XYZ file of C-alpha atoms in Angstrom:
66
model
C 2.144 17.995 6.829
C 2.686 21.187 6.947
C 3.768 25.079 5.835
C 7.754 25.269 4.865
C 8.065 28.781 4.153
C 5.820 29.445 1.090
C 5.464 25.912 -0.129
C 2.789 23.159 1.515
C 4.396 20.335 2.428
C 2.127 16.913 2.748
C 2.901 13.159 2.996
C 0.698 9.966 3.190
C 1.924 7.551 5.191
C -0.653 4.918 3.565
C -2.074 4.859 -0.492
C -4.463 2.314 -1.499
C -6.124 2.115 -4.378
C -9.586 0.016 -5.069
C -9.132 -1.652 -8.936
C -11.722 -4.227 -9.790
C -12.076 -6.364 -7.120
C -8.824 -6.265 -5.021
C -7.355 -3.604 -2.600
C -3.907 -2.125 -4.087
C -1.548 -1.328 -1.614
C 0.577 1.096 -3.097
C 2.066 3.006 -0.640
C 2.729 1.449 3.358
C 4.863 3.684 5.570
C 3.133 2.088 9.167
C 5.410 0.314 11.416
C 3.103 -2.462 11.309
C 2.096 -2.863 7.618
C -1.396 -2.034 6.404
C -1.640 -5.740 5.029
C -1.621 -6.834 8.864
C -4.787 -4.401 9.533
C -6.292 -5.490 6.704
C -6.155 -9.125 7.252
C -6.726 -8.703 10.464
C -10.148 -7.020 9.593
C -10.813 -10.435 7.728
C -9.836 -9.122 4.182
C -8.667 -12.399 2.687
C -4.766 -12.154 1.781
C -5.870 -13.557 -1.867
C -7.664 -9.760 -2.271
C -4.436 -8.157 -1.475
C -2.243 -6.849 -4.092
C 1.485 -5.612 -2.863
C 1.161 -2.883 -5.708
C 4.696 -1.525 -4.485
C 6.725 -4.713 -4.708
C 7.684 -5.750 -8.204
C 5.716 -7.744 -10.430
C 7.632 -10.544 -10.688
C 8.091 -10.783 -7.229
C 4.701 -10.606 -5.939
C 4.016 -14.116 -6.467
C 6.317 -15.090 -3.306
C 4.379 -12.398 -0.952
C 1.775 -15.040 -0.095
C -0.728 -12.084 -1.478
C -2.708 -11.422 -4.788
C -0.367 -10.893 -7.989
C -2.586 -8.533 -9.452
């Protein structure tokens, strides 16, 4: 995050999104996986959705499918 010359650079290293009743994970750049905080916190895995794996392979994450 930062100035490059005339243009403002910025990155998030983590982007979830709250849709109905689950937490979307849609962006995880941690070493240790937001999903790991956030079950660790005692957020059941079944209100996790891996929004940036595929849909069809979500069901084999052990996590929400939508």
């Amino acid at each position: 995050m930062g100035w490059n010359g005339d243009r403002y650079l910025h990155s998030t290293p983590i982007h979830l999104s709250l849709i109905g009743d689950k937490i979307w994970i849609q962006y995880d750049d941690t070493e240790e996986g937001i999903a790991n905080d956030l079950t660790g916190a005692g957020v059941s895995k079944s209100d996790i959705v891996l929004g940036f794996r595929h849909p069809k392979v979500r069901q084999y994450t052990g996590f929400a499918v939508a």
